XYZ file of C-alpha atoms in Angstrom:
464
model
C -20.593 30.059 -3.825
C -19.502 30.338 -0.191
C -16.052 29.013 0.615
C -15.742 25.371 -0.335
C -14.101 22.997 2.103
C -13.572 19.341 1.224
C -11.751 16.522 2.910
C -10.109 13.147 2.397
C -10.460 10.872 5.411
C -8.722 7.501 4.972
C -8.530 4.760 7.573
C -4.888 3.782 8.223
C -5.456 0.048 8.000
C -3.499 -0.519 4.787
C -2.066 1.231 1.762
C -3.522 4.096 -0.264
C -5.522 2.126 -2.799
C -6.747 3.221 -6.215
C -10.287 3.962 -5.046
C -9.076 6.030 -2.111
C -6.660 7.938 -4.326
C -9.479 8.829 -6.722
C -11.624 10.017 -3.812
C -8.743 12.161 -2.583
C -8.159 13.557 -6.077
C -11.795 14.468 -6.714
C -12.122 16.258 -3.366
C -8.771 18.002 -3.945
C -9.811 19.119 -7.442
C -13.195 20.351 -6.214
C -11.552 22.464 -3.515
C -8.870 23.794 -5.868
C -11.421 24.578 -8.610
C -13.377 26.845 -6.270
C -10.336 28.256 -4.482
C -11.371 26.470 -1.297
C -9.704 24.389 1.395
C -8.709 20.722 1.311
C -8.453 18.893 4.643
C -6.672 15.618 5.390
C -8.058 13.601 8.287
C -6.834 10.206 9.458
C -9.708 8.095 10.748
C -7.772 5.936 13.202
C -10.448 5.124 15.765
C -10.037 1.417 15.012
C -7.062 1.005 17.327
C -6.607 -2.699 16.596
C -6.246 -2.296 12.828
C -4.755 1.201 12.514
C -0.974 1.406 12.214
C 1.595 4.156 11.909
C 3.046 2.286 8.945
C -0.263 2.683 7.114
C -0.385 6.372 8.004
C 3.096 6.824 6.553
C 2.196 4.974 3.354
C -0.955 7.063 2.873
C 0.936 10.324 3.377
C 3.666 9.128 1.017
C 1.070 8.331 -1.643
C -0.610 11.714 -1.278
C 2.719 13.506 -1.594
C 3.753 11.421 -4.603
C 0.508 12.330 -6.366
C 1.000 15.993 -5.466
C -2.274 16.222 -3.531
C -1.219 18.792 -0.983
C -3.550 19.541 1.916
C -4.295 22.895 3.529
C -5.262 21.624 6.974
C -4.236 18.511 8.868
C -3.505 15.757 9.018
C -5.966 15.517 11.906
C -6.220 12.262 13.831
C -9.518 11.023 15.209
C -7.692 9.239 18.012
C -6.753 12.671 19.399
C -10.343 13.975 19.369
C -12.052 11.454 21.649
C -13.042 14.003 24.295
C -14.890 16.042 21.674
C -16.903 13.013 20.562
C -17.804 12.043 24.124
C -18.953 15.596 24.887
C -21.248 15.546 21.839
C -22.678 12.188 22.923
C -23.445 13.617 26.355
C -25.326 16.483 24.703
C -27.528 14.040 22.835
C -28.177 12.055 26.024
C -29.032 15.215 27.946
C -31.569 16.289 25.325
C -33.154 12.859 25.002
C -31.797 12.369 21.497
C -29.787 9.313 22.506
C -30.293 6.554 25.056
C -28.504 3.682 26.759
C -29.173 0.238 25.356
C -28.633 -2.716 27.696
C -29.425 -5.437 25.171
C -26.651 -8.035 25.066
C -25.137 -9.305 21.835
C -26.937 -12.598 22.327
C -30.276 -10.820 22.740
C -29.650 -8.739 19.638
C -28.777 -11.857 17.650
C -32.027 -13.465 18.775
C -34.026 -10.396 17.757
C -32.317 -10.339 14.381
C -32.946 -14.019 13.737
C -36.593 -13.721 14.764
C -37.156 -10.745 12.485
C -35.615 -12.553 9.539
C -37.693 -15.669 10.254
C -40.794 -13.450 10.153
C -39.700 -11.911 6.874
C -38.969 -8.556 8.463
C -35.923 -6.317 8.133
C -33.429 -7.278 10.876
C -33.295 -3.880 12.522
C -33.181 -3.033 16.215
C -36.678 -3.187 17.699
C -36.245 -0.315 20.153
C -36.440 -2.420 23.334
C -34.498 0.148 25.371
C -35.719 3.231 23.519
C -38.185 4.326 26.183
C -36.603 2.603 29.161
C -36.599 4.870 32.237
C -34.439 2.845 34.616
C -30.715 2.170 34.393
C -29.217 -1.244 35.060
C -26.235 -0.611 37.299
C -24.651 -4.008 36.797
C -24.978 -4.306 33.021
C -22.840 -2.873 30.263
C -24.552 -0.750 27.655
C -24.128 0.859 24.288
C -25.491 4.279 23.400
C -27.976 4.533 20.557
C -29.154 7.538 18.611
C -32.905 8.088 18.871
C -33.685 8.218 15.164
C -36.982 9.574 13.807
C -39.426 6.718 13.268
C -41.623 8.409 10.667
C -41.162 10.643 7.672
C -38.409 10.717 5.061
C -34.744 11.683 4.991
C -33.738 13.228 1.667
C -30.206 13.248 0.277
C -29.765 15.933 -2.392
C -26.839 14.206 -4.038
C -24.568 16.144 -6.407
C -24.231 13.077 -8.631
C -27.269 10.866 -8.097
C -29.828 13.626 -7.652
C -32.482 13.379 -4.963
C -32.388 10.099 -3.025
C -35.208 9.515 -0.525
C -35.000 7.182 2.472
C -37.963 6.021 4.558
C -37.126 6.692 8.216
C -39.158 3.655 9.201
C -36.546 1.481 7.484
C -33.702 2.881 9.598
C -33.054 1.704 13.142
C -31.492 3.424 16.142
C -27.803 3.590 15.311
C -25.230 2.685 17.962
C -23.063 5.792 18.427
C -20.927 4.472 21.320
C -19.875 0.897 21.945
C -20.045 -0.862 25.291
C -16.413 0.100 25.974
C -17.332 3.765 25.534
C -15.640 4.221 22.174
C -17.667 6.234 19.630
C -18.552 4.640 16.285
C -17.667 5.679 12.757
C -20.962 7.205 11.659
C -21.021 9.425 14.711
C -17.419 10.641 14.785
C -17.367 11.398 11.072
C -20.374 13.687 11.530
C -18.775 15.497 14.465
C -15.517 15.862 12.555
C -17.068 17.158 9.342
C -19.312 19.557 11.261
C -16.650 20.997 13.540
C -14.107 21.230 10.715
C -16.569 23.140 8.541
C -16.627 20.653 5.670
C -19.062 21.905 3.019
C -18.840 19.246 0.294
C -18.067 15.524 0.417
C -17.343 13.373 -2.642
C -17.091 9.681 -1.806
C -17.883 6.210 -3.127
C -21.503 5.199 -3.386
C -20.872 2.347 -0.963
C -21.273 5.103 1.661
C -24.714 6.145 0.422
C -26.597 4.004 2.945
C -24.721 5.768 5.763
C -25.765 9.194 4.547
C -29.372 9.385 5.835
C -28.202 8.354 9.304
C -25.492 10.987 9.197
C -27.923 13.676 8.043
C -30.170 12.806 10.990
C -27.183 13.160 13.326
C -26.315 16.574 11.871
C -29.871 17.702 12.572
C -29.877 16.302 16.114
C -26.552 17.986 16.917
C -27.683 21.302 15.458
C -25.243 21.346 12.538
C -25.784 22.021 8.840
C -25.085 18.935 6.769
C -22.563 19.243 3.937
C -23.475 18.605 0.305
C -22.848 14.981 -0.617
C -21.843 13.431 -3.923
C -21.662 9.651 -4.183
C -19.485 8.325 -7.005
C -19.897 4.904 -8.618
C -17.187 2.484 -7.546
C -14.242 1.500 -9.743
C -14.597 -1.862 -11.472
C -12.073 -4.284 -12.900
C -12.121 -5.405 -16.521
C -14.547 -8.173 -15.514
C -16.997 -5.460 -14.338
C -16.641 -6.576 -10.724
C -15.525 -4.304 -7.901
C -11.804 -3.587 -8.135
C -9.826 -5.785 -5.755
C -6.505 -7.576 -5.385
C -7.601 -10.266 -7.816
C -7.352 -7.656 -10.584
C -3.685 -6.967 -9.784
C -2.032 -4.159 -7.885
C -4.454 -1.789 -6.173
C -1.886 0.211 -4.194
C -0.928 3.579 -5.638
C 2.684 3.194 -4.510
C 2.881 -0.223 -6.172
C 2.374 1.581 -9.469
C 5.152 3.981 -8.576
C 7.408 0.970 -8.012
C 6.336 -0.431 -11.388
C 7.579 2.699 -13.116
C 4.501 4.873 -13.441
C 4.619 8.663 -13.212
C 2.378 10.635 -10.831
C 1.040 12.845 -13.631
C -0.067 9.737 -15.551
C -1.794 8.335 -12.475
C -3.535 11.663 -11.787
C -4.759 11.871 -15.394
C -5.900 8.245 -15.287
C -7.736 8.575 -11.964
C -9.479 11.747 -13.123
C -10.923 9.903 -16.110
C -12.205 7.068 -13.917
C -15.681 8.470 -13.571
C -15.230 12.062 -14.785
C -15.027 13.469 -18.293
C -14.759 16.682 -20.266
C -16.026 15.940 -23.748
C -13.779 13.462 -25.539
C -10.547 14.859 -24.094
C -8.213 12.202 -22.682
C -5.025 14.088 -21.785
C -5.206 16.629 -18.957
C -2.524 18.522 -17.100
C -3.170 19.067 -13.419
C -3.788 22.745 -14.136
C -6.440 21.847 -16.723
C -8.118 19.467 -14.301
C -8.340 22.184 -11.662
C -9.825 24.613 -14.174
C -12.335 22.176 -15.669
C -13.352 19.918 -12.797
C -16.915 20.018 -11.536
C -19.364 17.536 -10.045
C -21.761 17.869 -12.997
C -19.460 15.803 -15.198
C -18.915 12.970 -12.738
C -20.554 9.969 -14.355
C -23.363 7.918 -12.912
C -21.896 4.647 -14.189
C -18.825 2.926 -12.798
C -15.374 3.581 -14.213
C -13.435 0.532 -15.430
C -9.801 0.189 -14.450
C -7.970 -0.343 -17.738
C -4.269 -0.861 -17.121
C -3.505 -0.636 -20.847
C -4.873 2.893 -20.851
C -2.774 3.764 -17.811
C 0.295 2.408 -19.601
C -0.566 4.461 -22.694
C -0.871 7.599 -20.578
C 2.420 6.841 -18.859
C 4.192 6.483 -22.212
C 2.674 9.813 -23.281
C 4.007 11.616 -20.224
C 7.446 10.086 -20.641
C 7.569 11.248 -24.272
C 6.317 14.693 -23.251
C 9.207 15.278 -20.843
C 12.308 17.156 -21.900
C 15.400 15.060 -22.552
C 16.994 16.217 -19.312
C 13.815 15.447 -17.359
C 13.777 11.943 -18.830
C 17.417 11.518 -17.819
C 16.471 12.357 -14.243
C 14.093 9.401 -14.284
C 16.812 6.819 -14.944
C 20.019 8.383 -13.593
C 19.408 7.736 -9.855
C 18.860 4.003 -10.425
C 21.910 3.673 -12.679
C 24.139 5.575 -10.288
C 22.894 3.457 -7.388
C 23.993 0.358 -9.318
C 27.447 1.821 -9.901
C 27.162 2.826 -13.544
C 29.336 5.670 -14.811
C 26.918 7.970 -16.613
C 29.073 10.671 -18.174
C 29.310 9.242 -21.696
C 27.126 9.461 -23.670
C 25.528 12.599 -22.215
C 22.415 11.565 -20.224
C 20.282 14.092 -22.138
C 21.202 12.397 -25.402
C 20.406 8.982 -23.943
C 17.102 10.350 -22.701
C 16.232 11.549 -26.194
C 17.073 8.165 -27.680
C 14.994 6.059 -25.310
C 11.949 8.143 -24.405
C 10.058 7.294 -27.609
C 10.154 3.554 -26.886
C 9.820 3.321 -23.102
C 6.425 3.034 -21.419
C 7.626 3.001 -17.790
C 10.601 4.297 -15.844
C 11.732 0.690 -15.382
C 11.937 0.348 -19.157
C 13.831 3.641 -19.266
C 16.366 2.281 -16.797
C 16.774 -0.967 -18.734
C 17.248 0.843 -22.046
C 19.621 3.416 -20.559
C 21.904 0.650 -19.301
C 22.562 -0.240 -22.936
C 24.641 2.922 -23.267
C 26.510 2.786 -19.971
C 27.213 -0.919 -19.508
C 30.686 -2.300 -20.164
C 29.206 -5.637 -21.134
C 25.711 -6.365 -22.295
C 23.799 -9.614 -21.903
C 22.507 -10.962 -25.187
C 19.139 -12.672 -25.254
C 19.978 -16.220 -26.360
C 16.660 -16.905 -28.042
C 16.843 -13.672 -30.024
C 20.450 -14.350 -31.008
C 19.611 -17.883 -32.140
C 16.772 -16.541 -34.273
C 18.495 -13.553 -35.856
C 22.302 -13.924 -35.653
C 22.425 -16.992 -37.845
C 25.468 -18.428 -39.631
C 24.495 -16.887 -42.955
C 24.591 -13.406 -41.402
C 28.027 -13.612 -39.766
C 29.961 -12.300 -42.759
C 27.415 -9.551 -43.347
C 27.627 -8.389 -39.710
C 31.426 -8.464 -39.800
C 31.407 -6.310 -42.939
C 28.943 -3.900 -41.353
C 31.141 -3.495 -38.283
C 34.208 -2.873 -40.450
C 32.344 -0.312 -42.559
C 31.432 1.747 -39.497
C 35.040 2.968 -39.419
C 34.603 4.768 -42.731
C 31.659 6.929 -41.662
C 32.616 10.563 -41.382
C 31.362 12.718 -39.909
C 29.706 10.270 -37.509
C 26.178 11.689 -37.415
C 22.720 10.137 -37.487
C 22.330 11.292 -41.070
C 25.617 9.718 -42.228
C 24.891 6.487 -40.302
C 21.472 6.267 -41.961
C 23.043 6.856 -45.389
C 25.654 4.137 -44.694
C 22.991 1.593 -43.736
C 20.956 2.414 -46.835
C 23.922 1.947 -49.152
C 24.966 -1.214 -47.261
C 21.707 -3.028 -47.977
C 21.431 -1.706 -51.536
C 24.937 -2.900 -52.452
C 24.139 -6.402 -51.191
C 20.643 -6.548 -52.585
C 19.134 -7.358 -49.203
C 16.332 -5.847 -47.159
C 16.690 -3.783 -44.000
C 14.523 -6.278 -42.083
C 17.316 -8.831 -42.583
C 20.005 -6.455 -41.322
C 18.375 -4.458 -38.551
C 17.415 -7.204 -36.053
C 20.824 -8.944 -35.852
C 22.623 -5.589 -35.548
C 20.170 -4.452 -32.865
C 20.674 -7.648 -30.846
C 24.444 -7.450 -31.187
C 24.481 -3.847 -29.973
C 21.834 -3.976 -27.253
C 21.258 -7.637 -26.432
C 17.527 -7.411 -27.148
C 14.926 -6.463 -29.724
C 13.276 -4.095 -27.228
C 15.618 -1.166 -27.640
C 15.700 2.429 -28.904
C 15.969 3.532 -32.516
C 18.919 1.700 -34.081
C 20.468 4.784 -35.701
C 20.431 6.607 -32.368
C 21.976 3.590 -30.616
C 24.881 3.457 -33.067
C 25.424 7.213 -32.829
C 25.477 7.223 -29.016
C 27.664 4.149 -28.681
C 30.135 5.556 -31.197
C 32.113 3.906 -33.989
C 34.533 1.933 -31.833
C 32.043 0.610 -29.269
C 29.457 -0.275 -31.929
C 31.984 -2.241 -33.968
C 33.372 -3.931 -30.840
C 29.923 -5.075 -29.670
C 29.098 -6.572 -33.055
C 32.407 -8.505 -33.140
C 31.904 -9.717 -29.556
C 28.411 -10.934 -30.442
C 29.810 -12.880 -33.401
C 32.361 -14.583 -31.163
C 29.520 -15.904 -29.004
C 27.608 -17.261 -32.001
C 27.806 -21.090 -32.189
C-alpha cells in the first residue's frame, strides 16, 4: 500500500465528545497500523460558533488520550485564500456559477416542490444564466452532473451508489463570499494528501457531492469508510440525555486514558472475542475490515469495568501516583504508610481514581468521618464489648504482619463462637468510616497497632 495519510478534523464549537474521540482514534490507529501520517485539522470556518476555548479543550482531550498528530494542527480560517482561488478555477472552467436566487425565492421553490411531491432540491434557475445582476448579491453553486451515478466504494459499507439526478447544485460559497463546508473539506483533504477517511455514517450523504468536487477540481478522491454512529443504551443516538458525552468529563470522573482508548476501540471494532487491548496491540491489529456495520452501544458499566482492570494492572507505585497529587493538594501528609503500600491495598477495590483518592485518605487522615447509617446498623450495643476486646487484643500481635493479623482475627471469632460476618463490618466501619474500603487485614496492617486500636475506641465513644 502507498503511504497512508489520515486526518481528524473537528469543529471547535464545543468539547471533544465521545463520537469525535472514536473518529480520531480510528483514523490514528489506521495511520499507525500502516506506518502512515496522522493529520489534525481544526475546521473553524464557522466564525460565530468557533472558539479558542473549544480548540484548547479538543487539543487537551487528544493529548490526554495519547493521540499524537504528525502534522498540524491546521486551521481552516487561515486557508481562505486557497479556497477562494479554487472557487475561481471552477468558475473559469464553467464548473461553477453565480446564483442570484434570494432566500425567499428558494423557500418558494422548495415549498412548491414539496407540494408537488417532488424532492425539494434547487431547480437550476441560474445554472445557464449568461448575464450578471450587478445590484444583487449571489451565492456560488457547483455545476453538478445531472445524469449518471456517483459510486462510493466504502471500506465499511461496500459499494454505495447515488443517482446524480437526486443531487442538486451545491452552494460552495455563501453570499458573503465565505466558502462552505463541503467545498473546503475537499480542498483541504486534497491539498493535504489525505488518502483514507474514517468518519460517522451521518456524513455519507455528503460523500457523493464531495467526490464530484474532487473530480471537478482534478484531484483523486480518498478512500472513505463510514462508521455506524454510537448509540445509548436505549438504542438512540448518543447525546447529553444519556449522561456525559465529553471525553474530559470522564477524566474528571476518574477514568484512565488507556481504559477510554480500549473502550472506544471496541465501540464498533472487534478482534475475535478479545476485550482487553493495549495501545500497541490495537495498532498492530487494527484494520477497516473488522469495523462493524451495526452501531456500537455506549455501555458505561463496561467502561467502568475496563477502568477497574487498568487500575488493578498498574504497579503499586503507579497507582500511588494516581492519588498522591490530589491528597497533597488537600494538605495531607503522605509519608506514612508508604504510598506504594497504600496503592497495593486499595487498587483491588477501586474502580476510578476518585475512589482511589477517597480510599487513600483512610490511611492519611487524622480523623475519619463515620457513616452514621452504617454505624447505626453495624456498631450496635451488643457489639461494643466485642470491639473493645478486639482493639485491646491488637496490642498482643507480634510480629505485626498480615499473616499474624489474619491468625488473630480467626482465633478471635473461634474463641467467642461467632462468625466473621458479625465482626468484620463493625471493625471496618470503625477503622475507615465506611463499608466501601480496602481489604480489612491490609487496612489494619497499614494503620498499625496503635492507630487501629485508637480508631476503634474513638468509634465506640461516638456510639449512642
